[in-house]
Amino acid sequence: MMEVTKGNTGHLSMEKECVVCSGPVIYAHLGVNSCRACAVFYKRASGSKTELKCKVKTGECLQQNPKSACRLCRFTRMNEILTNASGDTEMKLTDDVGGKKASDIETSTFINHESFYECEPSTSQTPLLDKLRKGYSLMCLIRHGGELGTRTKVEEAMEIKSGNLILVPATYATFPMHGKTCKEAMKAFANHTFEDFRELDEESKEFIVRTSHGVMNSLDATYRSMHHFPGNDEIRTPGYTTYVRAKEIERFFADCPDDVDTVKIAGQVSSSNLAFIKIVKDGDFSEIRKSLETSVSVARRYYRRIKPTDYEFLALLGLALWNDEISNLNEKVLKIAMANRALVMRELHSYYAQRGISNYAVRIGHLFCILVNFQAYLNFLNPGISSISEKCLTSA
């Protein structure tokens, strides 16, 4: 069922039914027509250790009553929908968009710290996408300068050159500094691109960046890793100028002091994760190495199949910034987030129209699946691989 309603802004909007509970949906969540309540429930249930049980023990609660409060059936239904949407069912991704294949869509040049100095177009039909491009290049510029400022000398044999950029092995000692630089760079990206983000108070800005950091960082690192190392899934880039190999994860922790390991990590993770500290101290890196290898496969598999263009990647960054968790902040910021997500989508439509592509609905659906799969992986990530390794182990 679908009906046309008139929102507070006076614009016509399409109200749809939630695919899980049949409640009203104005804005899609997790890339599908799910209501905010079901999306929030799914995220929390994904990361919870509490066992879900069916109320009637048949697994058919939603078939009998779509508005059933059964947590297991609700979770199972959402998981099935997201799995089917993501393409896990071996569907063929031909992406026929208006007579063109996704691979035929013209791509722009790779965006990095040097792109910041490029001239901006005098006129554009996609000004927000252009701002996203400039903002992302600013983010890269800040990260590049910040990381070079803390770089220590390494053996020349350990350096990897990609174009004009030299990457060196990531280490525990530099990791926290690079992480802080990354978050400040993300804030600069948002400040440059979105005027209403600049007008928010600092507490709201911090909340938005903190909740979007995981997915944004994963998208960013996947984008850069697949450019620098297109045929090598073994290498990933936790920092803008650093890399790590799963088989050499011991090198990352080589400069990890015992006191920092104990105090800082223990202060950031729950008691159930203290075993992770012992793993690091005892030198058993098998679980960390396994998680790192798995995350590479998961992240790059979807990204490689869909092959987003540079401007599609920028649109994904913008959508990831204005994430669903913002609904936990306040109604005012939620409205700003929804408005900016709508703007990003509107410009993505213009982007396709400029290239003569009319039937792009499937393509957009696949792009949303990238966000869904990155978020789902972050939710299901082994809790033993916690805060200190979050960025390194969840970025592709």
CSV table of C-alpha atoms in Angstrom, one decimal:
chain,number,residue,atom,x,y,z
A,1,MET,CA,0.0,0.0,0.0
A,2,MET,CA,1.3,3.5,-0.8
A,3,GLU,CA,-0.4,6.8,-0.3
A,4,VAL,CA,0.6,10.4,-1.0
A,5,THR,CA,0.9,12.6,2.1
A,6,LYS,CA,1.9,16.2,2.6
A,7,GLY,CA,4.8,16.7,5.0
A,8,ASN,CA,5.6,19.6,7.3
A,9,THR,CA,7.6,21.3,4.6
A,10,GLY,CA,4.6,21.4,2.2
A,11,HIS,CA,6.2,19.1,-0.3
A,12,LEU,CA,4.5,15.9,-1.4
A,13,SER,CA,6.1,12.8,0.0
A,14,MET,CA,5.5,9.1,-0.6
A,15,GLU,CA,4.5,7.2,2.6
A,16,LYS,CA,5.1,3.4,2.3
A,17,GLU,CA,4.7,0.4,4.6
A,18,CYS,CA,7.6,-1.0,6.6
A,19,VAL,CA,8.6,-4.3,5.1
A,20,VAL,CA,8.9,-5.8,8.7
A,21,CYS,CA,6.0,-4.4,10.8
A,22,SER,CA,3.8,-2.8,8.1
A,23,GLY,CA,4.0,0.6,10.0
A,24,PRO,CA,4.3,3.9,8.0
A,25,VAL,CA,7.6,4.7,6.4
A,26,ILE,CA,8.4,8.1,4.9
A,27,TYR,CA,12.2,7.8,4.9
A,28,ALA,CA,14.0,4.5,4.1
A,29,HIS,CA,16.4,3.0,6.7
A,30,LEU,CA,19.3,0.6,6.1
A,31,GLY,CA,18.6,0.9,2.4
A,32,VAL,CA,15.2,-0.7,2.4
A,33,ASN,CA,11.6,0.4,3.2
A,34,SER,CA,11.9,-0.2,7.0
A,35,CYS,CA,10.7,2.2,9.7
A,36,ARG,CA,13.1,3.8,12.1
A,37,ALA,CA,12.0,1.6,15.0
A,38,CYS,CA,12.7,-1.6,13.1
A,39,ALA,CA,16.0,-0.3,11.8
A,40,VAL,CA,17.1,0.8,15.3
A,41,PHE,CA,15.9,-2.5,16.8
A,42,TYR,CA,17.9,-4.5,14.2
A,43,LYS,CA,21.1,-2.6,14.8
A,44,ARG,CA,20.9,-3.1,18.6
A,45,ALA,CA,19.9,-6.7,18.3
A,46,SER,CA,22.8,-7.4,16.0
A,47,GLY,CA,25.3,-6.2,18.5
A,48,SER,CA,23.6,-7.8,21.5
A,49,LYS,CA,24.7,-11.0,23.2
A,50,THR,CA,21.1,-11.7,24.5
A,51,GLU,CA,19.6,-14.7,22.8
A,52,LEU,CA,16.4,-13.9,21.0
A,53,LYS,CA,13.5,-16.4,21.4
A,54,CYS,CA,10.2,-16.7,19.4
A,55,LYS,CA,7.1,-15.9,21.5
A,56,VAL,CA,5.1,-18.8,20.1
A,57,LYS,CA,8.2,-21.0,19.3
A,58,THR,CA,7.1,-21.5,15.7
A,59,GLY,CA,9.0,-18.7,14.0
A,60,GLU,CA,5.8,-17.6,12.3
A,61,CYS,CA,4.7,-14.6,14.4
A,62,LEU,CA,4.9,-12.1,11.7
A,63,GLN,CA,2.9,-14.2,9.3
A,64,GLN,CA,0.1,-14.4,11.9
A,65,ASN,CA,0.4,-10.7,12.8
A,66,PRO,CA,2.8,-8.3,11.1
A,67,LYS,CA,2.7,-6.0,14.1
A,68,SER,CA,3.8,-8.8,16.5
A,69,ALA,CA,6.3,-7.8,19.2
A,70,CYS,CA,8.3,-11.1,18.8
A,71,ARG,CA,11.9,-10.0,18.8
A,72,LEU,CA,13.3,-13.1,17.1
A,73,CYS,CA,10.8,-13.1,14.2
A,74,ARG,CA,11.2,-9.4,13.8
A,75,PHE,CA,15.0,-9.7,13.6
A,76,THR,CA,14.9,-12.8,11.3
A,77,ARG,CA,12.6,-11.0,8.9
A,78,MET,CA,14.8,-7.9,8.7
A,79,ASN,CA,17.9,-10.1,8.3
A,80,GLU,CA,16.3,-12.0,5.4
A,81,ILE,CA,15.4,-8.7,3.6
A,82,LEU,CA,18.9,-7.2,4.0
A,83,THR,CA,20.5,-10.5,2.9
A,84,ASN,CA,18.4,-10.6,-0.3
A,85,ALA,CA,18.9,-7.0,-1.0
A,86,SER,CA,22.7,-7.3,-0.6
A,87,GLY,CA,23.0,-9.9,-3.3
A,88,ASP,CA,24.1,-12.8,-1.1
A,89,THR,CA,21.8,-15.0,-3.0
A,90,GLU,CA,24.2,-15.1,-6.0
A,91,MET,CA,22.0,-12.8,-8.1
A,92,LYS,CA,23.5,-11.6,-11.3
A,93,LEU,CA,24.5,-7.9,-11.1
A,94,THR,CA,24.1,-6.8,-14.6
A,95,ASP,CA,23.0,-3.3,-13.4
A,96,ASP,CA,21.2,-2.4,-16.6
A,97,VAL,CA,20.7,1.3,-16.2
A,98,GLY,CA,18.9,2.9,-19.0
A,99,GLY,CA,20.5,0.7,-21.6
A,100,LYS,CA,23.9,1.1,-20.1
A,101,LYS,CA,25.8,-1.2,-17.8
A,102,ALA,CA,27.1,0.1,-14.5
A,103,SER,CA,30.6,-0.4,-15.7
A,104,ASP,CA,29.9,1.9,-18.6
A,105,ILE,CA,29.2,4.9,-16.4
A,106,GLU,CA,31.9,7.4,-16.9
A,107,THR,CA,34.2,7.8,-13.9
A,108,SER,CA,36.1,10.8,-12.7
A,109,THR,CA,39.7,10.9,-11.7
A,110,PHE,CA,40.8,9.4,-8.4
A,111,ILE,CA,40.3,11.9,-5.5
A,112,ASN,CA,43.1,12.5,-3.1
A,113,HIS,CA,44.9,15.3,-1.2
A,114,GLU,CA,46.2,16.8,-4.4
A,115,SER,CA,42.7,17.2,-5.7
A,116,PHE,CA,42.1,20.0,-3.3
A,117,TYR,CA,44.1,22.4,-5.5
A,118,GLU,CA,42.1,21.7,-8.6
A,119,CYS,CA,39.9,24.4,-10.0
A,120,GLU,CA,36.2,24.2,-9.2
A,121,PRO,CA,33.6,24.3,-12.0
A,122,SER,CA,32.1,27.7,-12.6
A,123,THR,CA,28.7,26.2,-13.2
A,124,SER,CA,27.3,22.8,-12.2
A,125,GLN,CA,24.1,20.9,-12.1
A,126,THR,CA,25.3,18.9,-9.1
A,127,PRO,CA,26.8,21.6,-6.7
A,128,LEU,CA,26.5,19.4,-3.6
A,129,LEU,CA,28.4,16.5,-5.2
A,130,ASP,CA,31.1,19.1,-6.2
A,131,LYS,CA,31.1,20.3,-2.6
A,132,LEU,CA,31.4,16.7,-1.4
A,133,ARG,CA,34.4,16.2,-3.8
A,134,LYS,CA,36.1,19.4,-2.5
A,135,GLY,CA,35.3,18.5,1.1
A,136,TYR,CA,36.7,14.9,0.7
A,137,SER,CA,39.9,16.3,-0.9
A,138,LEU,CA,40.2,18.6,2.1
A,139,MET,CA,39.8,15.6,4.4
A,140,CYS,CA,42.5,13.8,2.5
A,141,LEU,CA,44.8,16.9,2.7
A,142,ILE,CA,44.4,17.2,6.5
A,143,ARG,CA,45.1,13.5,7.0
A,144,HIS,CA,48.1,13.5,4.7
A,145,GLY,CA,49.7,16.4,6.5
A,146,GLY,CA,48.9,15.2,10.0
A,147,GLU,CA,50.2,11.7,9.3
A,148,LEU,CA,53.4,12.9,7.7
A,149,GLY,CA,54.0,15.2,10.7
A,150,THR,CA,54.1,12.1,13.0
A,151,ARG,CA,55.9,9.7,10.7
A,152,THR,CA,59.1,8.1,11.9
A,153,LYS,CA,61.8,6.7,9.6
A,154,VAL,CA,61.3,3.1,8.4
A,155,GLU,CA,63.3,0.8,6.3
A,156,GLU,CA,63.1,1.7,2.7
A,157,ALA,CA,62.2,-1.9,1.9
A,158,MET,CA,59.0,-1.4,4.0
A,159,GLU,CA,57.8,1.6,2.0
A,160,ILE,CA,55.2,1.1,-0.8
A,161,LYS,CA,54.9,3.8,-3.4
A,162,SER,CA,51.6,4.5,-5.1
A,163,GLY,CA,51.8,7.5,-7.5
A,164,ASN,CA,53.2,10.4,-5.5
A,165,LEU,CA,52.2,8.8,-2.2
A,166,ILE,CA,54.6,6.7,-0.1
A,167,LEU,CA,52.9,4.4,2.4
A,168,VAL,CA,54.6,2.9,5.5
A,169,PRO,CA,53.5,0.1,7.9
A,170,ALA,CA,50.9,1.2,10.5
A,171,THR,CA,51.9,0.7,14.1
A,172,TYR,CA,50.2,0.9,17.5
A,173,ALA,CA,52.1,4.0,18.5
A,174,THR,CA,50.9,6.1,15.5
A,175,PHE,CA,47.5,4.6,15.4
A,176,PRO,CA,45.7,6.8,18.1
A,177,MET,CA,47.2,10.0,16.6
A,178,HIS,CA,46.1,9.1,13.1
A,179,GLY,CA,42.7,8.2,14.4
A,180,LYS,CA,42.3,11.7,16.0
A,181,THR,CA,43.5,13.3,12.8
A,182,CYS,CA,41.0,11.3,10.8
A,183,LYS,CA,38.0,12.4,13.0
A,184,GLU,CA,39.0,16.0,12.8
A,185,ALA,CA,39.4,15.7,9.0
A,186,MET,CA,35.9,14.2,8.9
A,187,LYS,CA,34.6,17.2,10.8
A,188,ALA,CA,36.3,19.5,8.3
A,189,PHE,CA,34.7,17.5,5.5
A,190,ALA,CA,31.3,18.0,7.0
A,191,ASN,CA,31.9,21.7,7.8
A,192,HIS,CA,32.9,22.5,4.3
A,193,THR,CA,30.2,20.5,2.6
A,194,PHE,CA,27.1,21.2,4.7
A,195,GLU,CA,26.2,24.7,5.9
A,196,ASP,CA,23.8,23.4,8.5
A,197,PHE,CA,26.5,21.2,10.0
A,198,ARG,CA,28.6,24.3,10.5
A,199,GLU,CA,25.8,25.9,12.5
A,200,LEU,CA,25.4,23.0,14.9
A,201,ASP,CA,26.8,23.1,18.4
A,202,GLU,CA,30.1,21.2,19.0
A,203,GLU,CA,28.4,18.4,21.0
A,204,SER,CA,26.1,17.6,18.1
A,205,LYS,CA,29.0,17.7,15.6
A,206,GLU,CA,31.0,15.3,17.8
A,207,PHE,CA,28.1,12.9,18.0
A,208,ILE,CA,27.5,12.9,14.3
A,209,VAL,CA,31.2,12.3,13.5
A,210,ARG,CA,31.5,9.6,16.2
A,211,THR,CA,28.5,7.6,15.0
A,212,SER,CA,29.4,7.9,11.3
A,213,HIS,CA,33.1,7.3,11.7
A,214,GLY,CA,33.0,3.5,11.4
A,215,VAL,CA,31.2,3.3,8.1
A,216,MET,CA,32.8,6.5,6.6
A,217,ASN,CA,36.3,5.2,7.5
A,218,SER,CA,35.5,1.8,5.9
A,219,LEU,CA,34.2,3.4,2.7
A,220,ASP,CA,37.2,5.7,2.5
A,221,ALA,CA,39.8,3.0,3.1
A,222,THR,CA,38.1,0.6,0.7
A,223,TYR,CA,38.1,3.4,-2.0
A,224,ARG,CA,41.8,4.1,-1.5
A,225,SER,CA,42.9,0.5,-1.0
A,226,MET,CA,41.3,-0.6,-4.2
A,227,HIS,CA,43.0,2.3,-6.0
A,228,HIS,CA,46.4,1.7,-4.5
A,229,PHE,CA,46.3,-2.1,-4.5
A,230,PRO,CA,43.6,-3.1,-7.0
A,231,GLY,CA,44.7,-6.7,-7.3
A,232,ASN,CA,45.9,-7.3,-3.7
A,233,ASP,CA,43.3,-8.0,-1.0
A,234,GLU,CA,46.0,-8.8,1.5
A,235,ILE,CA,46.9,-5.1,2.0
A,236,ARG,CA,44.6,-2.6,3.6
A,237,THR,CA,45.0,1.1,4.6
A,238,PRO,CA,44.0,1.9,8.2
A,239,GLY,CA,45.6,5.4,7.8
A,240,TYR,CA,45.9,7.7,4.9
A,241,THR,CA,49.6,7.0,4.5
A,242,THR,CA,49.9,3.7,6.3
A,243,TYR,CA,49.1,0.1,5.4
A,244,VAL,CA,48.9,-3.3,7.2
A,245,ARG,CA,49.1,-6.9,6.0
A,246,ALA,CA,47.1,-9.6,7.8
A,247,LYS,CA,50.1,-12.0,7.9
A,248,GLU,CA,52.3,-9.2,9.4
A,249,ILE,CA,49.8,-8.0,12.1
A,250,GLU,CA,52.5,-8.7,14.8
A,251,ARG,CA,54.4,-5.7,13.4
A,252,PHE,CA,51.5,-3.5,14.2
A,253,PHE,CA,51.6,-4.4,17.9
A,254,ALA,CA,55.4,-4.5,18.1
A,255,ASP,CA,55.6,-1.0,19.7
A,256,CYS,CA,52.6,-1.5,22.1
A,257,PRO,CA,53.8,-0.8,25.7
A,258,ASP,CA,52.4,-3.1,28.4
A,259,ASP,CA,51.1,-0.3,30.5
A,260,VAL,CA,49.2,1.3,27.6
A,261,ASP,CA,47.9,-2.1,26.5
A,262,THR,CA,46.5,-2.8,30.0
A,263,VAL,CA,45.2,0.5,31.1
A,264,LYS,CA,44.0,2.1,27.9
A,265,ILE,CA,42.5,-0.9,26.2
A,266,ALA,CA,40.9,-2.2,29.4
A,267,GLY,CA,39.4,1.2,30.0
A,268,GLN,CA,37.8,1.2,26.5
A,269,VAL,CA,36.4,-2.3,26.4
A,270,SER,CA,34.0,-4.4,28.5
A,271,SER,CA,35.1,-7.0,30.9
A,272,SER,CA,34.0,-9.7,28.4
A,273,ASN,CA,36.7,-8.4,26.0
A,274,LEU,CA,39.6,-8.5,28.5
A,275,ALA,CA,40.6,-11.8,26.9
A,276,PHE,CA,41.7,-9.7,23.9
A,277,ILE,CA,44.3,-8.1,26.0
A,278,LYS,CA,45.7,-11.4,27.0
A,279,ILE,CA,45.8,-12.5,23.3
A,280,VAL,CA,47.9,-9.4,22.5
A,281,LYS,CA,50.1,-9.9,25.5
A,282,ASP,CA,50.7,-13.6,24.8
A,283,GLY,CA,51.5,-12.9,21.2
A,284,ASP,CA,48.7,-15.0,19.8
A,285,PHE,CA,47.5,-13.0,16.8
A,286,SER,CA,45.6,-15.8,15.0
A,287,GLU,CA,42.1,-14.4,15.9
A,288,ILE,CA,43.2,-10.8,15.0
A,289,ARG,CA,44.7,-12.0,11.7
A,290,LYS,CA,41.6,-14.1,10.9
A,291,SER,CA,39.3,-11.1,11.6
A,292,LEU,CA,41.5,-8.8,9.5
A,293,GLU,CA,41.4,-11.2,6.5
A,294,THR,CA,37.7,-11.7,6.8
A,295,SER,CA,36.9,-8.0,6.9
A,296,VAL,CA,38.9,-7.5,3.7
A,297,SER,CA,36.9,-10.1,2.0
A,298,VAL,CA,33.5,-8.8,3.2
A,299,ALA,CA,34.2,-5.2,2.5
A,300,ARG,CA,35.7,-5.5,-0.9
A,301,ARG,CA,33.4,-8.2,-2.2
A,302,TYR,CA,30.4,-5.9,-2.4
A,303,TYR,CA,32.3,-2.9,-3.4
A,304,ARG,CA,34.1,-4.7,-6.2
A,305,ARG,CA,30.8,-6.2,-7.5
A,306,ILE,CA,29.1,-2.8,-7.6
A,307,LYS,CA,32.1,-0.7,-8.6
A,308,PRO,CA,30.9,2.7,-7.5
A,309,THR,CA,32.1,5.7,-9.5
A,310,ASP,CA,33.9,8.5,-7.7
A,311,TYR,CA,30.8,10.6,-7.5
A,312,GLU,CA,28.7,7.6,-6.3
A,313,PHE,CA,31.4,7.0,-3.6
A,314,LEU,CA,31.0,10.7,-2.6
A,315,ALA,CA,27.3,10.3,-2.3
A,316,LEU,CA,27.8,7.2,-0.1
A,317,LEU,CA,30.1,9.3,2.2
A,318,GLY,CA,27.4,12.0,2.5
A,319,LEU,CA,24.7,9.4,3.3
A,320,ALA,CA,27.0,7.7,5.8
A,321,LEU,CA,27.7,11.1,7.6
A,322,TRP,CA,24.0,11.7,8.1
A,323,ASN,CA,23.4,8.2,9.6
A,324,ASP,CA,20.4,6.7,11.3
A,325,GLU,CA,21.9,7.0,14.8
A,326,ILE,CA,21.3,10.7,14.6
A,327,SER,CA,17.7,9.9,15.5
A,328,ASN,CA,18.9,9.4,19.1
A,329,LEU,CA,20.2,13.0,19.3
A,330,ASN,CA,17.2,15.3,18.9
A,331,GLU,CA,14.3,16.0,16.5
A,332,LYS,CA,16.0,19.2,15.1
A,333,VAL,CA,19.2,17.4,14.0
A,334,LEU,CA,17.2,14.5,12.7
A,335,LYS,CA,15.2,16.8,10.4
A,336,ILE,CA,18.6,18.3,9.2
A,337,ALA,CA,19.9,14.8,8.5
A,338,MET,CA,16.8,13.8,6.6
A,339,ALA,CA,16.9,16.9,4.5
A,340,ASN,CA,20.6,16.5,3.6
A,341,ARG,CA,20.1,12.8,2.8
A,342,ALA,CA,17.3,13.9,0.4
A,343,LEU,CA,19.6,16.5,-1.2
A,344,VAL,CA,22.4,13.9,-1.7
A,345,MET,CA,19.8,11.6,-3.4
A,346,ARG,CA,18.4,14.4,-5.5
A,347,GLU,CA,21.9,15.2,-6.9
A,348,LEU,CA,22.6,11.6,-7.5
A,349,HIS,CA,19.5,11.5,-9.7
A,350,SER,CA,20.9,14.6,-11.5
A,351,TYR,CA,24.2,12.9,-11.9
A,352,TYR,CA,22.6,9.9,-13.7
A,353,ALA,CA,20.4,12.2,-15.8
A,354,GLN,CA,23.4,14.1,-17.0
A,355,ARG,CA,24.8,10.9,-18.3
A,356,GLY,CA,21.6,9.9,-20.2
A,357,ILE,CA,20.7,7.2,-17.7
A,358,SER,CA,17.0,7.0,-16.8
A,359,ASN,CA,16.5,3.5,-15.3
A,360,TYR,CA,18.9,3.7,-12.4
A,361,ALA,CA,16.7,2.5,-9.5
A,362,VAL,CA,18.5,-0.8,-9.3
A,363,ARG,CA,21.8,0.9,-9.3
A,364,ILE,CA,20.8,3.1,-6.3
A,365,GLY,CA,19.6,0.0,-4.5
A,366,HIS,CA,23.0,-1.6,-4.9
A,367,LEU,CA,24.7,1.5,-3.6
A,368,PHE,CA,22.5,1.4,-0.5
A,369,CYS,CA,23.5,-2.3,-0.1
A,370,ILE,CA,27.1,-1.2,0.3
A,371,LEU,CA,26.1,1.0,3.3
A,372,VAL,CA,24.0,-1.8,4.7
A,373,ASN,CA,26.7,-4.4,4.4
A,374,PHE,CA,29.4,-2.2,5.9
A,375,GLN,CA,27.1,-1.3,8.8
A,376,ALA,CA,26.1,-5.0,9.3
A,377,TYR,CA,29.7,-6.1,9.4
A,378,LEU,CA,30.5,-3.5,12.0
A,379,ASN,CA,27.6,-4.6,14.1
A,380,PHE,CA,28.6,-8.3,13.8
A,381,LEU,CA,32.3,-7.7,14.2
A,382,ASN,CA,33.8,-10.1,16.8
A,383,PRO,CA,33.6,-8.2,20.1
A,384,GLY,CA,37.0,-9.4,21.1
A,385,ILE,CA,38.4,-7.1,18.3
A,386,SER,CA,37.5,-3.9,20.1
A,387,SER,CA,38.2,-0.2,20.3
A,388,ILE,CA,41.9,0.0,19.8
A,389,SER,CA,41.7,-2.1,16.6
A,390,GLU,CA,38.3,-0.9,15.4
A,391,LYS,CA,39.6,1.3,12.7
A,392,CYS,CA,42.4,-1.0,11.6
A,393,LEU,CA,40.3,-4.1,11.5
A,394,THR,CA,37.0,-2.7,10.0
A,395,SER,CA,38.5,-0.5,7.3
A,396,ALA,CA,39.0,-2.3,4.1
